[in-house]
């Protein structure tokens, strides 16, 4: 509890320094820094509010009958896992260090934090916050790059929490396997937006634009591509282009609200995806990018062929392919052919189609008629991937459980000294048959059980009829008595 209070105080007292570091690493306006501060403080306050309830042992009712559970009390007792290694990415440098830390601390663990060296200004601030506001016997920060991370992974930890891409995720998982260390992998993937013919386009445009433009698209759950019904494609595209121009003008580079890509290498990667897309660049484009300045404008690309490299690699930047589909079956088939995404966004007023989409497309999380809000609107919604997008969950109580060993404990009375089963010499001859019927085949056959069930309903029906007859007779008797009394 004291560590969570200390972390909250660090954000309260260092918010200006934090904001300056975030903007130095990633650019943009002051609002950008809130994404690295608000969720952490909110999670800490949420954990403080619910800490007593989360840590309280939970009594579990017996399931095997009174005889088996006589004198027993079954409890699930949350136990800290130990020391957690948190390997964080660069896109939300403080958020991705401290949100997992909140869950780890709430569960009673210590932690080693390895911030990303790519967000160097934020890494320095992270270490300063931990050193000045937390107990450094419980929480430590290691700065550095690949050699330092490799050295950390060679050590034995009680849990590893990694956020990043799948390639590095496999390396982390291999290192964890050497010590049989449990893990949480928060990866990414190609999170689709599906827009059908019933969708409210203004809502789709506003919400997809928000999610894609945040942090210049450098968000693991940002919309990666749009599949829109042909009847809505022109309207959606036109309004999205209008919103881009309205927010950032003709020259994004001159806009105080537009940030930067984390480094020149990633900027070069994005321009390569644009140039090889094979589609029609509707705004932005590689020719307007400045790789040395880490600048890539919001780029909308129409009619992208499914075979293009941009449709097979997570974009992780401000580039959005828009693909028209003739039917929603076509859209679902396209998504089903890809790896399971971290997020799925469906825009539709057709409840049947929404349900079909959520049933057929497996994803880490999903939002209907929104994008990205599934990790913002409710702190008790677990966040995590599935398949290639990762595994493990955190946020709220899910995070507490992720970093806890939920230990099963049985308390048994000593008012008698019997064990669950008598020793071999004291077992009667009938014990096996009784145990077989009690635990395996049952005391009655399935057909007899069905007959007894029918008999129960028949007897119940007869009893109900008899009750009604008595009630009616009683009512009639009372009526005759009243009539005689009046006479």
Short mmCIF file of C-alpha atoms in Angstrom, two decimals:
data_model
loop_
_atom_site.label_atom_id
_atom_site.label_comp_id
_atom_site.label_asym_id
_atom_site.label_seq_id
_atom_site.Cartn_x
_atom_site.Cartn_y
_atom_site.Cartn_z
CA UNK A 1 0.00 0.00 0.00
CA UNK A 2 2.81 2.41 0.87
CA UNK A 3 4.51 1.73 -2.46
CA UNK A 4 1.32 2.49 -4.39
CA UNK A 5 0.89 5.71 -2.45
CA UNK A 6 4.49 6.60 -3.20
CA UNK A 7 4.04 5.96 -6.90
CA UNK A 8 0.97 8.16 -6.98
CA UNK A 9 2.86 10.91 -5.19
CA UNK A 10 5.67 10.66 -7.74
CA UNK A 11 3.25 11.45 -10.56
CA UNK A 12 1.64 14.25 -8.59
CA UNK A 13 4.97 15.95 -7.87
CA UNK A 14 6.89 15.17 -11.09
CA UNK A 15 4.18 15.60 -13.73
CA UNK A 16 5.93 18.52 -15.44
CA UNK A 17 9.24 16.64 -15.69
CA UNK A 18 7.41 13.54 -16.92
CA UNK A 19 5.57 15.53 -19.57
CA UNK A 20 8.77 17.12 -20.82
CA UNK A 21 10.47 13.72 -21.11
CA UNK A 22 7.57 12.17 -23.03
CA UNK A 23 7.46 15.08 -25.49
CA UNK A 24 11.24 14.98 -25.92
CA UNK A 25 11.09 11.31 -26.89
CA UNK A 26 7.85 11.17 -28.87
CA UNK A 27 6.80 14.74 -29.72
CA UNK A 28 3.28 16.06 -29.98
CA UNK A 29 1.41 18.34 -27.60
CA UNK A 30 0.88 18.23 -23.85
CA UNK A 31 -2.15 15.95 -24.19
CA UNK A 32 0.16 13.17 -25.36
CA UNK A 33 1.84 12.98 -21.95
CA UNK A 34 -1.48 12.28 -20.21
CA UNK A 35 -1.48 8.83 -21.83
CA UNK A 36 1.62 8.00 -19.80
CA UNK A 37 0.34 9.46 -16.53
CA UNK A 38 -3.44 9.21 -16.19
CA UNK A 39 -3.86 5.42 -16.56
CA UNK A 40 -1.11 4.69 -14.02
CA UNK A 41 -2.48 7.03 -11.37
CA UNK A 42 -5.98 5.70 -12.03
CA UNK A 43 -4.82 2.10 -11.66
CA UNK A 44 -2.98 2.89 -8.43
CA UNK A 45 -6.05 4.56 -6.93
CA UNK A 46 -8.26 1.67 -8.08
CA UNK A 47 -5.90 -0.86 -6.50
CA UNK A 48 -5.74 1.09 -3.23
CA UNK A 49 -9.54 1.15 -3.10
CA UNK A 50 -9.91 -2.61 -3.63
CA UNK A 51 -6.72 -3.92 -2.03
CA UNK A 52 -8.37 -5.29 1.12
CA UNK A 53 -10.98 -7.20 -0.89
CA UNK A 54 -8.44 -8.57 -3.37
CA UNK A 55 -6.03 -9.83 -0.71
CA UNK A 56 -8.69 -11.41 1.53
CA UNK A 57 -8.74 -15.22 1.41
CA UNK A 58 -11.88 -16.48 -0.34
CA UNK A 59 -13.87 -19.34 1.16
CA UNK A 60 -15.05 -21.84 -1.46
CA UNK A 61 -18.20 -23.94 -0.82
CA UNK A 62 -17.73 -27.69 -0.99
CA UNK A 63 -18.75 -29.40 -4.24
CA UNK A 64 -18.46 -33.10 -3.33
CA UNK A 65 -21.34 -33.42 -0.87
CA UNK A 66 -21.67 -33.14 2.88
CA UNK A 67 -20.00 -36.49 3.63
CA UNK A 68 -16.82 -35.64 1.70
CA UNK A 69 -16.62 -32.09 3.12
CA UNK A 70 -17.61 -32.77 6.72
CA UNK A 71 -15.37 -30.70 8.98
CA UNK A 72 -13.56 -29.05 6.01
CA UNK A 73 -13.12 -25.40 5.07
CA UNK A 74 -11.72 -24.70 1.58
CA UNK A 75 -9.97 -21.38 0.91
CA UNK A 76 -8.18 -19.68 -1.99
CA UNK A 77 -5.36 -17.64 -0.50
CA UNK A 78 -3.59 -15.09 -2.77
CA UNK A 79 0.19 -15.32 -2.35
CA UNK A 80 2.82 -13.03 -3.92
CA UNK A 81 4.85 -14.72 -6.67
CA UNK A 82 8.08 -13.03 -5.60
CA UNK A 83 10.29 -10.81 -7.79
CA UNK A 84 8.87 -9.69 -11.14
CA UNK A 85 10.94 -8.64 -14.16
CA UNK A 86 9.13 -5.96 -16.19
CA UNK A 87 10.59 -5.36 -19.65
CA UNK A 88 8.85 -2.30 -21.08
CA UNK A 89 8.54 -0.84 -24.61
CA UNK A 90 9.14 2.67 -25.89
CA UNK A 91 5.72 3.72 -27.21
CA UNK A 92 4.22 4.55 -23.78
CA UNK A 93 7.43 4.47 -21.76
CA UNK A 94 6.09 5.27 -18.29
CA UNK A 95 2.67 3.71 -18.71
CA UNK A 96 4.09 0.36 -19.79
CA UNK A 97 6.55 0.31 -16.87
CA UNK A 98 4.21 1.42 -14.13
CA UNK A 99 0.83 -0.14 -14.99
CA UNK A 100 2.28 -3.66 -14.61
CA UNK A 101 4.15 -2.44 -11.53
CA UNK A 102 0.89 -1.32 -9.90
CA UNK A 103 -0.51 -4.85 -10.30
CA UNK A 104 2.74 -6.43 -9.09
CA UNK A 105 2.90 -4.22 -5.99
CA UNK A 106 -0.79 -4.72 -5.22
CA UNK A 107 -0.14 -8.47 -5.16
CA UNK A 108 2.76 -7.96 -2.74
CA UNK A 109 5.71 -8.53 -5.08
CA UNK A 110 9.02 -6.81 -5.62
CA UNK A 111 10.09 -5.83 -9.13
CA UNK A 112 12.98 -5.10 -11.46
CA UNK A 113 12.07 -2.61 -14.23
CA UNK A 114 13.91 -2.45 -17.53
CA UNK A 115 12.71 0.65 -19.46
CA UNK A 116 13.28 0.92 -23.19
CA UNK A 117 16.53 2.60 -24.15
CA UNK A 118 14.80 4.04 -27.24
CA UNK A 119 12.85 6.47 -25.03
CA UNK A 120 16.01 7.59 -23.26
CA UNK A 121 14.63 10.74 -21.61
CA UNK A 122 11.72 8.81 -20.11
CA UNK A 123 14.04 6.02 -18.92
CA UNK A 124 16.01 8.52 -16.83
CA UNK A 125 12.81 9.93 -15.32
CA UNK A 126 11.53 6.41 -14.53
CA UNK A 127 14.66 5.62 -12.56
CA UNK A 128 14.46 8.95 -10.73
CA UNK A 129 10.83 8.29 -9.74
CA UNK A 130 11.63 4.84 -8.39
CA UNK A 131 14.77 5.93 -6.55
CA UNK A 132 13.09 8.94 -4.92
CA UNK A 133 9.58 7.68 -4.17
CA UNK A 134 9.67 3.89 -3.79
CA UNK A 135 11.52 1.45 -1.54
CA UNK A 136 14.54 0.46 -3.62
CA UNK A 137 14.85 -2.79 -1.66
CA UNK A 138 11.55 -3.74 -3.34
CA UNK A 139 11.72 -1.98 -6.72
CA UNK A 140 14.78 -1.31 -8.83
CA UNK A 141 15.44 0.05 -12.32
CA UNK A 142 18.13 -1.12 -14.72
CA UNK A 143 19.01 1.24 -17.56
CA UNK A 144 20.74 0.12 -20.72
CA UNK A 145 20.13 -1.62 -24.05
CA UNK A 146 20.35 -5.15 -25.43
CA UNK A 147 23.34 -6.34 -23.32
CA UNK A 148 21.65 -5.29 -20.08
CA UNK A 149 18.33 -6.86 -21.09
CA UNK A 150 20.10 -10.07 -22.08
CA UNK A 151 21.87 -10.18 -18.72
CA UNK A 152 18.59 -9.69 -16.88
CA UNK A 153 16.88 -12.46 -18.85
CA UNK A 154 19.66 -14.86 -17.91
CA UNK A 155 18.67 -14.51 -14.23
CA UNK A 156 15.96 -16.51 -12.46
CA UNK A 157 12.77 -14.53 -11.84
CA UNK A 158 9.43 -15.48 -10.32
CA UNK A 159 7.51 -13.94 -13.24
CA UNK A 160 8.44 -12.03 -16.40
CA UNK A 161 6.19 -9.37 -17.88
CA UNK A 162 7.17 -8.37 -21.41
CA UNK A 163 5.50 -5.84 -23.70
CA UNK A 164 6.73 -5.53 -27.27
CA UNK A 165 6.83 -7.36 -30.57
CA UNK A 166 6.56 -11.06 -31.24
CA UNK A 167 10.16 -11.54 -32.42
CA UNK A 168 11.62 -10.32 -29.13
CA UNK A 169 8.76 -12.03 -27.29
CA UNK A 170 10.02 -15.40 -28.53
CA UNK A 171 13.52 -14.61 -27.25
CA UNK A 172 12.13 -13.63 -23.85
CA UNK A 173 10.01 -16.76 -23.74
CA UNK A 174 13.00 -18.95 -24.57
CA UNK A 175 14.99 -17.36 -21.73
CA UNK A 176 12.08 -17.85 -19.31
CA UNK A 177 11.76 -21.51 -20.30
CA UNK A 178 15.27 -22.26 -19.01
CA UNK A 179 14.06 -21.52 -15.47
CA UNK A 180 10.41 -22.57 -16.00
CA UNK A 181 9.49 -18.96 -15.24
CA UNK A 182 5.83 -18.00 -15.78
CA UNK A 183 5.25 -15.11 -18.16
CA UNK A 184 2.91 -12.46 -19.42
CA UNK A 185 3.45 -11.54 -23.07
CA UNK A 186 1.73 -8.38 -24.27
CA UNK A 187 2.39 -8.30 -28.00
CA UNK A 188 0.35 -6.81 -30.83
CA UNK A 189 -0.79 -7.78 -34.30
CA UNK A 190 -2.97 -6.43 -37.07
CA UNK A 191 -6.08 -5.16 -35.30
CA UNK A 192 -8.87 -4.78 -37.89
CA UNK A 193 -11.76 -2.33 -38.14
CA UNK A 194 -14.82 -3.82 -39.80
CA UNK A 195 -17.53 -1.42 -41.03
CA UNK A 196 -20.77 -2.83 -42.44
CA UNK A 197 -23.54 -1.17 -44.44
CA UNK A 198 -25.56 -0.32 -41.30
CA UNK A 199 -22.76 1.51 -39.51
CA UNK A 200 -23.07 5.14 -38.47
CA UNK A 201 -20.18 6.57 -40.43
CA UNK A 202 -19.72 9.77 -38.40
CA UNK A 203 -19.18 7.68 -35.27
CA UNK A 204 -16.82 5.32 -37.10
CA UNK A 205 -14.74 8.20 -38.50
CA UNK A 206 -14.43 10.06 -35.18
CA UNK A 207 -13.51 6.98 -33.16
CA UNK A 208 -11.13 5.37 -35.65
CA UNK A 209 -9.40 8.72 -36.20
CA UNK A 210 -8.90 9.13 -32.44
CA UNK A 211 -7.46 5.65 -32.05
CA UNK A 212 -5.21 5.80 -35.11
CA UNK A 213 -3.83 9.30 -34.57
CA UNK A 214 -2.98 8.82 -30.89
CA UNK A 215 0.80 8.72 -30.49
CA UNK A 216 1.11 8.73 -34.31
CA UNK A 217 -0.38 5.25 -34.46
CA UNK A 218 2.36 3.80 -32.25
CA UNK A 219 -0.10 1.88 -30.08
CA UNK A 220 -0.38 -1.90 -29.87
CA UNK A 221 -4.18 -1.78 -30.19
CA UNK A 222 -4.38 0.97 -32.82
CA UNK A 223 -6.58 0.16 -35.84
CA UNK A 224 -4.25 -1.49 -38.34
CA UNK A 225 -6.52 -1.59 -41.40
CA UNK A 226 -10.15 -0.94 -42.32
CA UNK A 227 -12.50 -3.34 -44.12
CA UNK A 228 -15.55 -1.33 -45.15
CA UNK A 229 -18.61 -2.35 -47.14
CA UNK A 230 -18.47 -0.86 -50.64
CA UNK A 231 -21.72 1.03 -50.06
CA UNK A 232 -20.04 3.01 -47.25
CA UNK A 233 -16.47 3.18 -48.51
CA UNK A 234 -16.66 6.54 -50.29
CA UNK A 235 -18.47 8.27 -47.43
CA UNK A 236 -16.11 6.87 -44.80
CA UNK A 237 -12.98 7.74 -46.78
CA UNK A 238 -14.12 11.28 -47.61
CA UNK A 239 -15.04 12.09 -44.00
CA UNK A 240 -11.86 10.55 -42.60
CA UNK A 241 -9.71 12.60 -44.99
CA UNK A 242 -11.65 15.70 -43.96
CA UNK A 243 -10.99 15.01 -40.27
CA UNK A 244 -7.27 14.50 -40.89
CA UNK A 245 -7.03 17.84 -42.69
CA UNK A 246 -9.13 19.60 -40.06
CA UNK A 247 -6.93 18.38 -37.20
CA UNK A 248 -3.46 18.61 -38.71
CA UNK A 249 -3.77 20.84 -41.79
CA UNK A 250 -2.08 20.33 -45.13
CA UNK A 251 1.38 20.19 -43.55
CA UNK A 252 1.41 17.81 -40.56
CA UNK A 253 5.02 18.67 -39.86
CA UNK A 254 4.05 22.22 -38.97
CA UNK A 255 1.26 21.09 -36.65
CA UNK A 256 2.01 21.43 -32.92
CA UNK A 257 -0.33 18.49 -32.28
CA UNK A 258 1.47 15.93 -34.46
CA UNK A 259 4.22 13.91 -32.82
CA UNK A 260 7.18 11.95 -34.12
CA UNK A 261 8.12 8.34 -34.76
CA UNK A 262 10.43 6.97 -32.06
CA UNK A 263 13.52 6.84 -34.31
CA UNK A 264 14.69 7.11 -37.92
CA UNK A 265 14.84 3.33 -38.39
CA UNK A 266 11.12 2.95 -37.65
CA UNK A 267 10.33 5.98 -39.81
CA UNK A 268 12.23 4.34 -42.68
CA UNK A 269 10.32 1.09 -42.13
CA UNK A 270 6.99 2.94 -42.38
CA UNK A 271 7.93 4.75 -45.59
CA UNK A 272 8.90 1.40 -47.05
CA UNK A 273 5.49 -0.05 -46.23
CA UNK A 274 3.79 2.94 -47.88
CA UNK A 275 5.90 2.69 -51.04
CA UNK A 276 5.31 -1.06 -51.41
CA UNK A 277 1.58 -0.92 -50.57
CA UNK A 278 0.42 -1.00 -54.19
CA UNK A 279 -2.56 1.19 -53.24
CA UNK A 280 -3.63 4.77 -53.88
CA UNK A 281 -2.16 7.23 -51.38
CA UNK A 282 -5.06 9.56 -50.52
CA UNK A 283 -3.22 11.77 -48.03
CA UNK A 284 0.25 11.92 -46.54
CA UNK A 285 2.65 9.53 -48.23
CA UNK A 286 6.31 8.55 -48.21
CA UNK A 287 7.30 11.59 -50.25
CA UNK A 288 6.12 13.88 -47.48
CA UNK A 289 7.98 11.99 -44.74
CA UNK A 290 11.27 13.17 -43.25
CA UNK A 291 13.08 10.12 -41.99
CA UNK A 292 15.94 12.07 -40.38
CA UNK A 293 13.43 14.17 -38.43
CA UNK A 294 11.48 10.98 -37.55
CA UNK A 295 8.43 12.51 -39.22
CA UNK A 296 5.76 10.46 -41.00
CA UNK A 297 2.42 12.14 -41.75
CA UNK A 298 -0.96 10.52 -41.29
CA UNK A 299 -1.23 8.45 -44.45
CA UNK A 300 -4.48 6.99 -45.78
CA UNK A 301 -4.14 4.41 -48.55
CA UNK A 302 -7.06 3.14 -50.63
CA UNK A 303 -7.47 -0.09 -52.62
CA UNK A 304 -4.52 -1.89 -51.02
CA UNK A 305 -4.08 -5.43 -52.41
CA UNK A 306 -4.20 -8.14 -49.76
CA UNK A 307 -0.86 -9.47 -50.96
CA UNK A 308 0.99 -6.22 -50.13
CA UNK A 309 3.60 -6.34 -47.33
CA UNK A 310 1.60 -3.75 -45.37
CA UNK A 311 -1.21 -6.31 -45.02
CA UNK A 312 1.11 -8.93 -43.51
CA UNK A 313 3.09 -6.88 -40.99
CA UNK A 314 1.89 -4.89 -37.99
CA UNK A 315 2.07 -1.25 -39.13
CA UNK A 316 2.59 0.41 -35.72
CA UNK A 317 2.48 3.91 -37.16
CA UNK A 318 0.23 6.56 -38.75
CA UNK A 319 -0.59 4.57 -41.91
CA UNK A 320 -4.10 3.23 -42.51
CA UNK A 321 -5.07 1.01 -45.46
CA UNK A 322 -8.78 1.13 -46.44
CA UNK A 323 -10.13 -1.88 -48.32
CA UNK A 324 -13.64 -2.11 -49.74
CA UNK A 325 -15.50 -5.43 -49.49
CA UNK A 326 -18.58 -6.62 -51.38
CA UNK A 327 -19.95 -8.55 -48.42
CA UNK A 328 -19.28 -8.88 -44.72
CA UNK A 329 -18.54 -12.57 -45.27
CA UNK A 330 -15.60 -11.41 -47.37
CA UNK A 331 -14.46 -9.13 -44.55
CA UNK A 332 -14.64 -11.86 -41.93
CA UNK A 333 -12.80 -14.30 -44.18
CA UNK A 334 -9.93 -11.82 -44.63
CA UNK A 335 -9.54 -11.42 -40.87
CA UNK A 336 -9.84 -15.15 -40.20
CA UNK A 337 -6.88 -15.86 -42.49
CA UNK A 338 -4.57 -13.74 -40.30
CA UNK A 339 -3.09 -14.34 -36.85
CA UNK A 340 -5.31 -13.53 -33.89
CA UNK A 341 -5.14 -9.75 -33.28
CA UNK A 342 -4.79 -7.97 -29.96
CA UNK A 343 -7.95 -5.95 -30.70
CA UNK A 344 -11.01 -6.20 -32.95
CA UNK A 345 -13.23 -3.25 -33.84
CA UNK A 346 -16.63 -3.70 -35.47
CA UNK A 347 -18.90 -0.82 -36.46
CA UNK A 348 -22.47 -1.89 -37.10
CA UNK A 349 -26.07 -1.36 -36.02
CA UNK A 350 -26.86 -4.99 -36.91
CA UNK A 351 -26.77 -6.95 -33.65
CA UNK A 352 -26.81 -10.27 -35.48
CA UNK A 353 -23.72 -9.34 -37.51
CA UNK A 354 -21.93 -8.02 -34.42
CA UNK A 355 -22.59 -11.29 -32.62
CA UNK A 356 -21.41 -13.31 -35.62
CA UNK A 357 -18.21 -11.25 -35.79
CA UNK A 358 -17.44 -11.64 -32.10
CA UNK A 359 -18.13 -15.37 -32.35
CA UNK A 360 -16.03 -16.05 -35.44
CA UNK A 361 -13.08 -13.70 -34.87
CA UNK A 362 -10.95 -14.46 -31.82
CA UNK A 363 -9.00 -11.49 -30.47
CA UNK A 364 -7.39 -10.31 -27.26
CA UNK A 365 -10.12 -7.69 -26.74
CA UNK A 366 -12.82 -6.04 -28.80
CA UNK A 367 -14.96 -2.94 -29.05
CA UNK A 368 -18.28 -2.47 -30.83
CA UNK A 369 -18.82 0.94 -32.42
CA UNK A 370 -15.65 2.21 -30.80
CA UNK A 371 -11.88 1.77 -30.91
CA UNK A 372 -9.38 1.56 -28.06
CA UNK A 373 -11.96 2.34 -25.36
CA UNK A 374 -11.96 -1.28 -24.15
CA UNK A 375 -8.77 -0.52 -22.18
CA UNK A 376 -9.87 2.92 -20.98
CA UNK A 377 -13.53 2.86 -20.01
CA UNK A 378 -13.50 0.17 -17.31
CA UNK A 379 -10.55 -0.66 -15.05
CA UNK A 380 -11.93 -4.12 -14.32
CA UNK A 381 -11.85 -5.23 -17.97
CA UNK A 382 -8.82 -7.53 -18.34
CA UNK A 383 -6.34 -6.57 -21.05
CA UNK A 384 -4.23 -9.12 -22.87
CA UNK A 385 -3.71 -11.07 -26.05
CA UNK A 386 -4.39 -14.52 -27.45
CA UNK A 387 -2.33 -16.60 -29.81
CA UNK A 388 0.26 -14.50 -31.63
CA UNK A 389 -0.91 -11.35 -29.84
CA UNK A 390 0.30 -12.68 -26.49
CA UNK A 391 -1.03 -14.31 -23.36
CA UNK A 392 -1.83 -13.35 -19.79
CA UNK A 393 -4.07 -10.55 -18.55
CA UNK A 394 -3.74 -7.47 -16.38
CA UNK A 395 -5.62 -4.31 -15.32
CA UNK A 396 -7.80 -4.32 -12.21
CA UNK A 397 -8.32 -7.56 -10.33
CA UNK A 398 -7.01 -9.53 -13.33
CA UNK A 399 -3.62 -7.90 -12.84
CA UNK A 400 -3.62 -8.73 -9.14
CA UNK A 401 -4.33 -12.37 -9.98
CA UNK A 402 -1.72 -12.42 -12.77
CA UNK A 403 1.02 -11.61 -10.26
CA UNK A 404 -0.39 -13.81 -7.48
CA UNK A 405 -0.19 -17.51 -6.86
CA UNK A 406 -3.80 -18.34 -6.02
CA UNK A 407 -2.98 -21.01 -3.45
CA UNK A 408 -5.60 -23.59 -2.48
CA UNK A 409 -5.74 -24.29 1.26
CA UNK A 410 -7.95 -26.82 3.06
CA UNK A 411 -8.54 -26.56 6.82
CA UNK A 412 -9.80 -29.77 8.46
CA UNK A 413 -11.31 -30.19 11.89
CA UNK A 414 -9.55 -32.22 14.60
CA UNK A 415 -12.80 -32.88 16.45
CA UNK A 416 -12.40 -36.39 15.00
CA UNK A 417 -9.17 -38.11 13.99
CA UNK A 418 -10.41 -40.01 10.94
CA UNK A 419 -8.69 -39.60 7.58
CA UNK A 420 -10.46 -39.44 4.23
CA UNK A 421 -10.14 -43.21 3.90
CA UNK A 422 -9.48 -45.90 6.57
CA UNK A 423 -6.24 -47.91 6.35
CA UNK A 424 -6.32 -51.10 4.22
CA UNK A 425 -6.87 -53.47 7.14
CA UNK A 426 -9.92 -51.52 8.27
CA UNK A 427 -11.63 -51.26 4.88
CA UNK A 428 -14.89 -53.30 4.74
CA UNK A 429 -15.58 -55.56 1.75
CA UNK A 430 -18.38 -53.35 0.48
CA UNK A 431 -16.25 -50.17 0.43
CA UNK A 432 -15.09 -50.47 -3.21
CA UNK A 433 -18.62 -51.00 -4.53
CA UNK A 434 -19.92 -48.08 -2.48
CA UNK A 435 -17.06 -45.86 -3.64
CA UNK A 436 -17.57 -46.88 -7.26
CA UNK A 437 -21.25 -45.92 -7.10
CA UNK A 438 -20.54 -42.70 -5.19
CA UNK A 439 -17.71 -41.42 -7.39
CA UNK A 440 -18.01 -43.07 -10.80
CA UNK A 441 -21.22 -44.78 -11.94
CA UNK A 442 -23.76 -43.40 -9.48
CA UNK A 443 -26.27 -45.25 -7.33
CA UNK A 444 -28.91 -45.28 -10.10
CA UNK A 445 -28.56 -45.67 -13.87
CA UNK A 446 -29.16 -42.83 -16.32
CA UNK A 447 -32.46 -44.39 -17.44
CA UNK A 448 -33.65 -44.73 -13.83
CA UNK A 449 -32.58 -41.15 -13.17
CA UNK A 450 -34.67 -39.98 -16.12
CA UNK A 451 -37.66 -42.00 -14.89
CA UNK A 452 -37.30 -40.52 -11.41
CA UNK A 453 -37.19 -37.05 -12.94
CA UNK A 454 -40.41 -37.70 -14.85
CA UNK A 455 -41.99 -39.19 -11.74
CA UNK A 456 -41.03 -36.06 -9.79
CA UNK A 457 -42.86 -33.87 -12.30
CA UNK A 458 -45.90 -36.22 -12.31
CA UNK A 459 -46.13 -36.26 -8.52
CA UNK A 460 -45.70 -32.50 -8.48
CA UNK A 461 -48.48 -32.09 -11.02
CA UNK A 462 -50.83 -34.35 -9.04
CA UNK A 463 -50.06 -32.43 -5.87
CA UNK A 464 -50.76 -29.13 -7.64
CA UNK A 465 -54.12 -30.37 -8.97
CA UNK A 466 -55.09 -31.62 -5.51
CA UNK A 467 -54.12 -28.30 -3.96
CA UNK A 468 -56.23 -26.37 -6.49
CA UNK A 469 -59.25 -28.63 -5.85
CA UNK A 470 -58.97 -28.16 -2.10
CA UNK A 471 -58.59 -24.41 -2.53
CA UNK A 472 -61.64 -24.21 -4.78
CA UNK A 473 -63.70 -26.39 -2.45
CA UNK A 474 -62.65 -24.30 0.52
CA UNK A 475 -63.53 -21.13 -1.34
CA UNK A 476 -66.97 -22.51 -2.31
CA UNK A 477 -67.61 -23.59 1.29
CA UNK A 478 -66.81 -20.14 2.57
CA UNK A 479 -69.21 -18.70 -0.02
CA UNK A 480 -72.11 -20.94 1.06
CA UNK A 481 -71.45 -20.15 4.72
CA UNK A 482 -71.57 -16.41 4.04
CA UNK A 483 -74.82 -16.82 2.08
CA UNK A 484 -76.46 -18.81 4.91
CA UNK A 485 -75.35 -16.24 7.47
CA UNK A 486 -76.99 -13.44 5.51
CA UNK A 487 -80.30 -15.35 5.37
#
